[in-house]
């Protein structure tokens, strides 16, 4: 097969804004492929296997973890990138790295750490993902972090407060100048949304916290479930759910490709720099956007606020808050590596330590510090 041509507005490794520390060019792979490979080999990436989104890791083997979520995001983002002639390697690197800075216990853990860090400069998980690849990974002799390209780092930093953006230099500039990131970064962001909405439907039903009948009120799910049942009237259970979710993902991906191709055509950016100056060009159609918002609202109300999820979240918040409080009261409880970091900034070193924990490690560490019979 002939090599696919990248669009004029795609990111090109040979025109990258480069890495923070100069390195010889890679052999046999592009700069963005090297970024992706470094992410896959990182410690933070392996930990994603034991970190969760909605369900806590020990609740079942079949729920999504942040690792499988990141792989789903990468798969969706790559197929859209291919259709739009964007850079597949860059979008894959961003997708695989986008959740590296997440705390244990999903949103609950993040909220808790955020609250603990309020008086100490705050905690933002996107910024933490950047911190992981810029500072916290320690694998290379010549530099801290993974020394990724500007384009991968820009994609990882999805959101950022203005105060932190100012302190970040080039990669924070777009927040202060109101510019967009590359189309690859915009795409990774929406692929994330497609992935979590759909797998939360799947996991919600699998866990029994949601039942199929509830979805009659959600347009996009109801529409596809009805179409499936028209074609396969006897289909029930898991296969009905999978067939419905499969079609929903297909609709969202197809719509994303079509609507984005339209808006790219209208603005016809001649380069990645022009795409950064344009309004967001990777987009759903307004109809599908509304349907996707409706699904999000439904999940918030019925899954994320389900009393069993709320109970787990409360427990998770308590674990994080207890750990933070214990370490802050006595930093000598920290492992030596983090004690050394704590010399400069104790709360930040504690936040780095806790954010790096997997669900099960945080539970174990809590037991070690608080259960009197443990050593
Ligand atoms: Mg995500």
GROMACS .gro file of C-alpha atoms and ligand atoms in nm:
model
  376
    1UNK     CA    1   0.000   0.000   0.000
    2UNK     CA    2   0.138   0.346  -0.083
    3UNK     CA    3   0.222   0.564   0.214
    4UNK     CA    4  -0.063   0.790   0.313
    5UNK     CA    5  -0.008   1.160   0.257
    6UNK     CA    6  -0.050   1.380   0.561
    7UNK     CA    7  -0.278   1.681   0.522
    8UNK     CA    8  -0.122   2.029   0.513
    9UNK     CA    9  -0.271   2.100   0.858
   10UNK     CA   10  -0.133   1.780   1.016
   11UNK     CA   11   0.156   1.772   1.263
   12UNK     CA   12   0.484   1.672   1.097
   13UNK     CA   13   0.770   1.531   1.299
   14UNK     CA   14   1.030   1.706   1.082
   15UNK     CA   15   0.873   2.041   1.172
   16UNK     CA   16   0.830   1.968   1.541
   17UNK     CA   17   0.897   2.248   1.790
   18UNK     CA   18   1.130   1.994   1.940
   19UNK     CA   19   1.220   1.854   2.280
   20UNK     CA   20   1.326   2.042   2.590
   21UNK     CA   21   1.661   1.864   2.593
   22UNK     CA   22   1.831   1.822   2.256
   23UNK     CA   23   1.874   1.464   2.141
   24UNK     CA   24   2.004   1.302   1.823
   25UNK     CA   25   1.718   1.219   1.582
   26UNK     CA   26   1.571   0.871   1.619
   27UNK     CA   27   1.671   0.593   1.379
   28UNK     CA   28   1.407   0.382   1.208
   29UNK     CA   29   1.114   0.566   1.365
   30UNK     CA   30   0.976   0.918   1.368
   31UNK     CA   31   0.995   1.165   1.659
   32UNK     CA   32   0.629   1.101   1.747
   33UNK     CA   33   0.677   0.724   1.729
   34UNK     CA   34   0.963   0.769   1.974
   35UNK     CA   35   0.729   0.967   2.203
   36UNK     CA   36   0.474   0.686   2.191
   37UNK     CA   37   0.739   0.422   2.264
   38UNK     CA   38   0.871   0.616   2.564
   39UNK     CA   39   0.520   0.649   2.703
   40UNK     CA   40   0.454   0.276   2.671
   41UNK     CA   41   0.780   0.196   2.852
   42UNK     CA   42   0.713   0.437   3.139
   43UNK     CA   43   0.628   0.333   3.495
   44UNK     CA   44   0.324   0.561   3.503
   45UNK     CA   45   0.182   0.383   3.198
   46UNK     CA   46   0.209   0.039   3.363
   47UNK     CA   47   0.033   0.174   3.671
   48UNK     CA   48  -0.273   0.266   3.464
   49UNK     CA   49  -0.365  -0.103   3.477
   50UNK     CA   50  -0.452  -0.069   3.845
   51UNK     CA   51  -0.617   0.272   3.836
   52UNK     CA   52  -0.985   0.319   3.775
   53UNK     CA   53  -1.228   0.568   3.631
   54UNK     CA   54  -1.562   0.497   3.799
   55UNK     CA   55  -1.527   0.161   3.968
   56UNK     CA   56  -1.254   0.083   4.216
   57UNK     CA   57  -0.999  -0.164   4.085
   58UNK     CA   58  -1.081  -0.455   4.316
   59UNK     CA   59  -1.451  -0.455   4.228
   60UNK     CA   60  -1.420  -0.673   3.922
   61UNK     CA   61  -1.186  -0.778   3.648
   62UNK     CA   62  -1.413  -0.681   3.363
   63UNK     CA   63  -1.451  -0.309   3.422
   64UNK     CA   64  -1.239  -0.059   3.237
   65UNK     CA   65  -0.920   0.049   3.397
   66UNK     CA   66  -0.731   0.358   3.290
   67UNK     CA   67  -0.506   0.135   3.084
   68UNK     CA   68  -0.783  -0.023   2.878
   69UNK     CA   69  -0.952   0.317   2.859
   70UNK     CA   70  -0.634   0.474   2.718
   71UNK     CA   71  -0.604   0.194   2.462
   72UNK     CA   72  -0.964   0.250   2.353
   73UNK     CA   73  -0.901   0.624   2.322
   74UNK     CA   74  -0.590   0.554   2.111
   75UNK     CA   75  -0.783   0.316   1.885
   76UNK     CA   76  -1.068   0.563   1.826
   77UNK     CA   77  -0.831   0.857   1.778
   78UNK     CA   78  -0.614   0.668   1.531
   79UNK     CA   79  -0.902   0.565   1.309
   80UNK     CA   80  -1.035   0.922   1.297
   81UNK     CA   81  -0.683   1.055   1.233
   82UNK     CA   82  -0.649   0.818   0.939
   83UNK     CA   83  -0.975   0.944   0.788
   84UNK     CA   84  -0.872   1.309   0.827
   85UNK     CA   85  -0.509   1.258   0.715
   86UNK     CA   86  -0.384   1.372   1.055
   87UNK     CA   87  -0.072   1.234   1.220
   88UNK     CA   88  -0.167   0.894   1.363
   89UNK     CA   89   0.154   0.852   1.563
   90UNK     CA   90   0.114   1.182   1.745
   91UNK     CA   91  -0.252   1.123   1.823
   92UNK     CA   92  -0.165   0.778   1.955
   93UNK     CA   93   0.109   0.917   2.181
   94UNK     CA   94  -0.127   1.181   2.322
   95UNK     CA   95  -0.406   0.929   2.378
   96UNK     CA   96  -0.180   0.683   2.557
   97UNK     CA   97  -0.039   0.957   2.782
   98UNK     CA   98  -0.353   1.159   2.848
   99UNK     CA   99  -0.437   0.996   3.183
  100UNK     CA  100  -0.086   0.938   3.321
  101UNK     CA  101  -0.132   1.200   3.594
  102UNK     CA  102  -0.456   1.063   3.730
  103UNK     CA  103  -0.478   0.982   4.098
  104UNK     CA  104  -0.598   0.647   4.231
  105UNK     CA  105  -0.979   0.605   4.258
  106UNK     CA  106  -1.076   0.812   3.955
  107UNK     CA  107  -1.262   1.136   3.999
  108UNK     CA  108  -1.310   1.083   4.372
  109UNK     CA  109  -0.936   1.057   4.435
  110UNK     CA  110  -0.867   1.358   4.222
  111UNK     CA  111  -1.127   1.573   4.402
  112UNK     CA  112  -0.983   1.469   4.736
  113UNK     CA  113  -0.625   1.549   4.639
  114UNK     CA  114  -0.743   1.875   4.492
  115UNK     CA  115  -0.904   1.970   4.824
  116UNK     CA  116  -0.591   1.872   5.021
  117UNK     CA  117  -0.370   2.078   4.787
  118UNK     CA  118  -0.592   2.390   4.781
  119UNK     CA  119  -0.374   2.582   5.027
  120UNK     CA  120  -0.055   2.460   4.855
  121UNK     CA  121  -0.100   2.561   4.491
  122UNK     CA  122  -0.374   2.313   4.395
  123UNK     CA  123  -0.372   1.988   4.202
  124UNK     CA  124  -0.481   1.957   3.838
  125UNK     CA  125  -0.471   1.612   3.681
  126UNK     CA  126  -0.385   1.739   3.330
  127UNK     CA  127  -0.098   1.937   3.466
  128UNK     CA  128   0.006   1.631   3.666
  129UNK     CA  129   0.013   1.423   3.343
  130UNK     CA  130   0.254   1.679   3.201
  131UNK     CA  131   0.454   1.671   3.524
  132UNK     CA  132   0.485   1.293   3.494
  133UNK     CA  133   0.632   1.312   3.142
  134UNK     CA  134   0.840   1.626   3.211
  135UNK     CA  135   0.975   1.560   3.560
  136UNK     CA  136   0.860   1.257   3.755
  137UNK     CA  137   0.958   0.965   3.530
  138UNK     CA  138   1.321   0.881   3.598
  139UNK     CA  139   1.451   0.654   3.325
  140UNK     CA  140   1.711   0.840   3.126
  141UNK     CA  141   2.064   0.931   3.226
  142UNK     CA  142   2.064   1.272   3.061
  143UNK     CA  143   1.736   1.422   3.179
  144UNK     CA  144   1.437   1.391   3.410
  145UNK     CA  145   1.107   1.285   3.255
  146UNK     CA  146   1.056   1.140   2.909
  147UNK     CA  147   1.166   1.450   2.715
  148UNK     CA  148   0.869   1.430   2.474
  149UNK     CA  149   0.817   1.660   2.177
  150UNK     CA  150   0.637   1.992   2.219
  151UNK     CA  151   0.338   1.857   2.021
  152UNK     CA  152   0.289   1.557   2.252
  153UNK     CA  153   0.325   1.779   2.562
  154UNK     CA  154   0.081   2.034   2.421
  155UNK     CA  155  -0.172   1.754   2.362
  156UNK     CA  156  -0.132   1.613   2.713
  157UNK     CA  157  -0.204   1.953   2.869
  158UNK     CA  158  -0.574   1.956   2.786
  159UNK     CA  159  -0.675   2.210   3.048
  160UNK     CA  160  -0.475   2.440   3.265
  161UNK     CA  161  -0.546   2.731   3.496
  162UNK     CA  162  -0.413   3.066   3.373
  163UNK     CA  163  -0.183   3.097   3.671
  164UNK     CA  164  -0.016   2.764   3.598
  165UNK     CA  165  -0.015   2.829   3.221
  166UNK     CA  166   0.193   3.144   3.276
  167UNK     CA  167   0.450   2.946   3.471
  168UNK     CA  168   0.480   2.676   3.202
  169UNK     CA  169   0.635   2.879   2.920
  170UNK     CA  170   0.577   2.774   2.556
  171UNK     CA  171   0.344   2.481   2.627
  172UNK     CA  172   0.114   2.701   2.840
  173UNK     CA  173   0.107   2.989   2.595
  174UNK     CA  174  -0.208   2.890   2.413
  175UNK     CA  175  -0.412   2.933   2.731
  176UNK     CA  176  -0.296   3.290   2.780
  177UNK     CA  177  -0.318   3.376   2.407
  178UNK     CA  178  -0.649   3.196   2.350
  179UNK     CA  179  -0.521   2.962   2.080
  180UNK     CA  180  -0.603   2.603   2.004
  181UNK     CA  181  -0.369   2.304   2.022
  182UNK     CA  182  -0.293   2.091   1.713
  183UNK     CA  183  -0.583   1.908   1.549
  184UNK     CA  184  -0.428   1.585   1.677
  185UNK     CA  185  -0.464   1.717   2.035
  186UNK     CA  186  -0.824   1.827   1.971
  187UNK     CA  187  -0.897   1.482   1.832
  188UNK     CA  188  -0.746   1.293   2.127
  189UNK     CA  189  -0.971   1.498   2.354
  190UNK     CA  190  -1.292   1.406   2.171
  191UNK     CA  191  -1.185   1.042   2.130
  192UNK     CA  192  -1.155   1.039   2.512
  193UNK     CA  193  -1.515   1.156   2.538
  194UNK     CA  194  -1.641   0.893   2.290
  195UNK     CA  195  -1.455   0.620   2.477
  196UNK     CA  196  -1.568   0.702   2.829
  197UNK     CA  197  -1.932   0.772   2.748
  198UNK     CA  198  -1.964   0.440   2.572
  199UNK     CA  199  -1.770   0.225   2.811
  200UNK     CA  200  -1.946   0.377   3.109
  201UNK     CA  201  -2.275   0.263   2.953
  202UNK     CA  202  -2.123  -0.083   2.915
  203UNK     CA  203  -1.969  -0.098   3.263
  204UNK     CA  204  -2.280   0.059   3.419
  205UNK     CA  205  -2.496  -0.220   3.277
  206UNK     CA  206  -2.239  -0.489   3.356
  207UNK     CA  207  -2.224  -0.382   3.719
  208UNK     CA  208  -2.603  -0.389   3.747
  209UNK     CA  209  -2.606  -0.025   3.864
  210UNK     CA  210  -2.791   0.058   3.542
  211UNK     CA  211  -3.059  -0.149   3.369
  212UNK     CA  212  -3.131  -0.133   2.994
  213UNK     CA  213  -3.486   0.002   3.044
  214UNK     CA  214  -3.344   0.325   3.193
  215UNK     CA  215  -3.191   0.410   2.857
  216UNK     CA  216  -3.532   0.457   2.695
  217UNK     CA  217  -3.494   0.823   2.800
  218UNK     CA  218  -3.153   0.869   2.636
  219UNK     CA  219  -3.194   0.946   2.264
  220UNK     CA  220  -2.873   0.803   2.123
  221UNK     CA  221  -2.886   0.478   2.321
  222UNK     CA  222  -3.260   0.427   2.268
  223UNK     CA  223  -3.228   0.486   1.894
  224UNK     CA  224  -2.955   0.228   1.848
  225UNK     CA  225  -3.107  -0.027   2.084
  226UNK     CA  226  -3.434  -0.003   1.895
  227UNK     CA  227  -3.258  -0.052   1.561
  228UNK     CA  228  -3.074  -0.357   1.696
  229UNK     CA  229  -3.397  -0.512   1.825
  230UNK     CA  230  -3.570  -0.447   1.495
  231UNK     CA  231  -3.300  -0.645   1.321
  232UNK     CA  232  -3.252  -0.909   1.596
  233UNK     CA  233  -3.581  -0.924   1.791
  234UNK     CA  234  -3.463  -1.206   2.020
  235UNK     CA  235  -3.134  -1.049   2.122
  236UNK     CA  236  -3.096  -0.990   2.499
  237UNK     CA  237  -2.835  -0.939   2.769
  238UNK     CA  238  -2.469  -0.868   2.698
  239UNK     CA  239  -2.497  -0.911   2.324
  240UNK     CA  240  -2.774  -0.654   2.302
  241UNK     CA  241  -2.561  -0.413   2.505
  242UNK     CA  242  -2.245  -0.474   2.301
  243UNK     CA  243  -2.424  -0.446   1.969
  244UNK     CA  244  -2.583  -0.118   2.084
  245UNK     CA  245  -2.257   0.030   2.214
  246UNK     CA  246  -2.073  -0.078   1.900
  247UNK     CA  247  -2.323   0.111   1.684
  248UNK     CA  248  -2.310   0.417   1.909
  249UNK     CA  249  -1.933   0.435   1.878
  250UNK     CA  250  -1.963   0.396   1.502
  251UNK     CA  251  -2.217   0.681   1.482
  252UNK     CA  252  -2.002   0.912   1.695
  253UNK     CA  253  -1.684   0.834   1.502
  254UNK     CA  254  -1.852   0.874   1.163
  255UNK     CA  255  -2.011   1.201   1.272
  256UNK     CA  256  -1.683   1.329   1.413
  257UNK     CA  257  -1.505   1.257   1.084
  258UNK     CA  258  -1.776   1.418   0.873
  259UNK     CA  259  -1.832   1.729   1.085
  260UNK     CA  260  -1.457   1.784   1.130
  261UNK     CA  261  -1.389   1.740   0.757
  262UNK     CA  262  -1.658   2.004   0.692
  263UNK     CA  263  -1.515   2.256   0.935
  264UNK     CA  264  -1.160   2.193   0.812
  265UNK     CA  265  -1.281   2.256   0.457
  266UNK     CA  266  -1.450   2.580   0.561
  267UNK     CA  267  -1.139   2.717   0.732
  268UNK     CA  268  -0.886   2.537   0.509
  269UNK     CA  269  -0.583   2.586   0.736
  270UNK     CA  270  -0.265   2.560   0.529
  271UNK     CA  271  -0.051   2.450   0.822
  272UNK     CA  272  -0.062   2.335   1.183
  273UNK     CA  273   0.003   2.698   1.287
  274UNK     CA  274  -0.307   2.816   1.100
  275UNK     CA  275  -0.508   2.537   1.261
  276UNK     CA  276  -0.392   2.665   1.602
  277UNK     CA  277  -0.529   3.011   1.520
  278UNK     CA  278  -0.865   2.885   1.390
  279UNK     CA  279  -1.163   2.800   1.612
  280UNK     CA  280  -1.175   2.434   1.727
  281UNK     CA  281  -1.197   2.239   1.400
  282UNK     CA  282  -1.232   1.885   1.534
  283UNK     CA  283  -1.596   1.871   1.627
  284UNK     CA  284  -1.920   1.676   1.631
  285UNK     CA  285  -2.227   1.795   1.440
  286UNK     CA  286  -2.458   1.996   1.663
  287UNK     CA  287  -2.715   1.716   1.672
  288UNK     CA  288  -2.470   1.450   1.781
  289UNK     CA  289  -2.306   1.692   2.026
  290UNK     CA  290  -2.646   1.742   2.192
  291UNK     CA  291  -2.709   1.369   2.205
  292UNK     CA  292  -2.368   1.313   2.353
  293UNK     CA  293  -2.433   1.581   2.619
  294UNK     CA  294  -2.764   1.416   2.702
  295UNK     CA  295  -2.588   1.083   2.754
  296UNK     CA  296  -2.329   1.252   2.975
  297UNK     CA  297  -2.603   1.409   3.189
  298UNK     CA  298  -2.777   1.073   3.219
  299UNK     CA  299  -2.456   0.900   3.330
  300UNK     CA  300  -2.382   1.175   3.582
  301UNK     CA  301  -2.723   1.146   3.737
  302UNK     CA  302  -2.772   0.770   3.730
  303UNK     CA  303  -2.426   0.617   3.739
  304UNK     CA  304  -2.177   0.861   3.895
  305UNK     CA  305  -2.436   0.963   4.156
  306UNK     CA  306  -2.566   0.611   4.217
  307UNK     CA  307  -2.555   0.554   4.591
  308UNK     CA  308  -2.315   0.263   4.557
  309UNK     CA  309  -2.074   0.473   4.353
  310UNK     CA  310  -2.114   0.759   4.600
  311UNK     CA  311  -2.027   0.522   4.887
  312UNK     CA  312  -1.714   0.399   4.709
  313UNK     CA  313  -1.617   0.755   4.627
  314UNK     CA  314  -1.660   0.866   4.987
  315UNK     CA  315  -1.434   0.584   5.102
  316UNK     CA  316  -1.178   0.669   4.833
  317UNK     CA  317  -1.177   1.037   4.932
  318UNK     CA  318  -1.121   0.941   5.294
  319UNK     CA  319  -0.823   0.721   5.204
  320UNK     CA  320  -0.659   1.001   5.004
  321UNK     CA  321  -0.729   1.266   5.269
  322UNK     CA  322  -0.599   1.040   5.549
  323UNK     CA  323  -0.279   0.964   5.359
  324UNK     CA  324  -0.219   1.330   5.278
  325UNK     CA  325  -0.285   1.439   5.635
  326UNK     CA  326  -0.054   1.173   5.782
  327UNK     CA  327   0.235   1.260   5.548
  328UNK     CA  328   0.195   1.632   5.597
  329UNK     CA  329   0.192   1.595   5.975
  330UNK     CA  330   0.506   1.383   5.960
  331UNK     CA  331   0.699   1.378   5.629
  332UNK     CA  332   0.933   1.116   5.780
  333UNK     CA  333   0.661   0.864   5.695
  334UNK     CA  334   0.735   0.916   5.324
  335UNK     CA  335   0.961   0.672   5.137
  336UNK     CA  336   1.320   0.808   5.110
  337UNK     CA  337   1.288   0.921   4.746
  338UNK     CA  338   0.992   1.143   4.831
  339UNK     CA  339   1.149   1.264   5.155
  340UNK     CA  340   1.430   1.399   4.940
  341UNK     CA  341   1.177   1.576   4.716
  342UNK     CA  342   0.991   1.703   5.020
  343UNK     CA  343   1.293   1.916   5.116
  344UNK     CA  344   1.193   2.168   4.848
  345UNK     CA  345   0.817   2.149   4.868
  346UNK     CA  346   0.659   1.905   5.111
  347UNK     CA  347   0.292   1.922   4.999
  348UNK     CA  348   0.391   1.887   4.630
  349UNK     CA  349   0.609   1.583   4.704
  350UNK     CA  350   0.317   1.425   4.893
  351UNK     CA  351   0.078   1.500   4.606
  352UNK     CA  352   0.324   1.342   4.358
  353UNK     CA  353   0.354   1.034   4.577
  354UNK     CA  354  -0.022   0.992   4.624
  355UNK     CA  355  -0.108   1.072   4.261
  356UNK     CA  356   0.132   0.801   4.147
  357UNK     CA  357  -0.037   0.532   4.359
  358UNK     CA  358  -0.260   0.266   4.211
  359UNK     CA  359  -0.594   0.196   4.380
  360UNK     CA  360  -0.467  -0.113   4.557
  361UNK     CA  361  -0.138   0.050   4.659
  362UNK     CA  362  -0.326   0.341   4.817
  363UNK     CA  363  -0.546   0.098   5.011
  364UNK     CA  364  -0.240  -0.098   5.124
  365UNK     CA  365  -0.051   0.216   5.223
  366UNK     CA  366  -0.354   0.335   5.419
  367UNK     CA  367  -0.363   0.004   5.603
  368UNK     CA  368   0.012   0.025   5.675
  369UNK     CA  369  -0.025   0.371   5.825
  370UNK     CA  370  -0.354   0.337   6.009
  371UNK     CA  371  -0.413  -0.029   6.097
  372UNK     CA  372  -0.242  -0.101   6.426
  373UNK     CA  373  -0.185  -0.474   6.353
  374UNK     CA  374   0.003  -0.404   6.027
  375UNK     CA  375   0.375  -0.339   6.004
  376LIG    MG1  376  -0.953   0.982   2.970
   0.00000   0.00000   0.00000
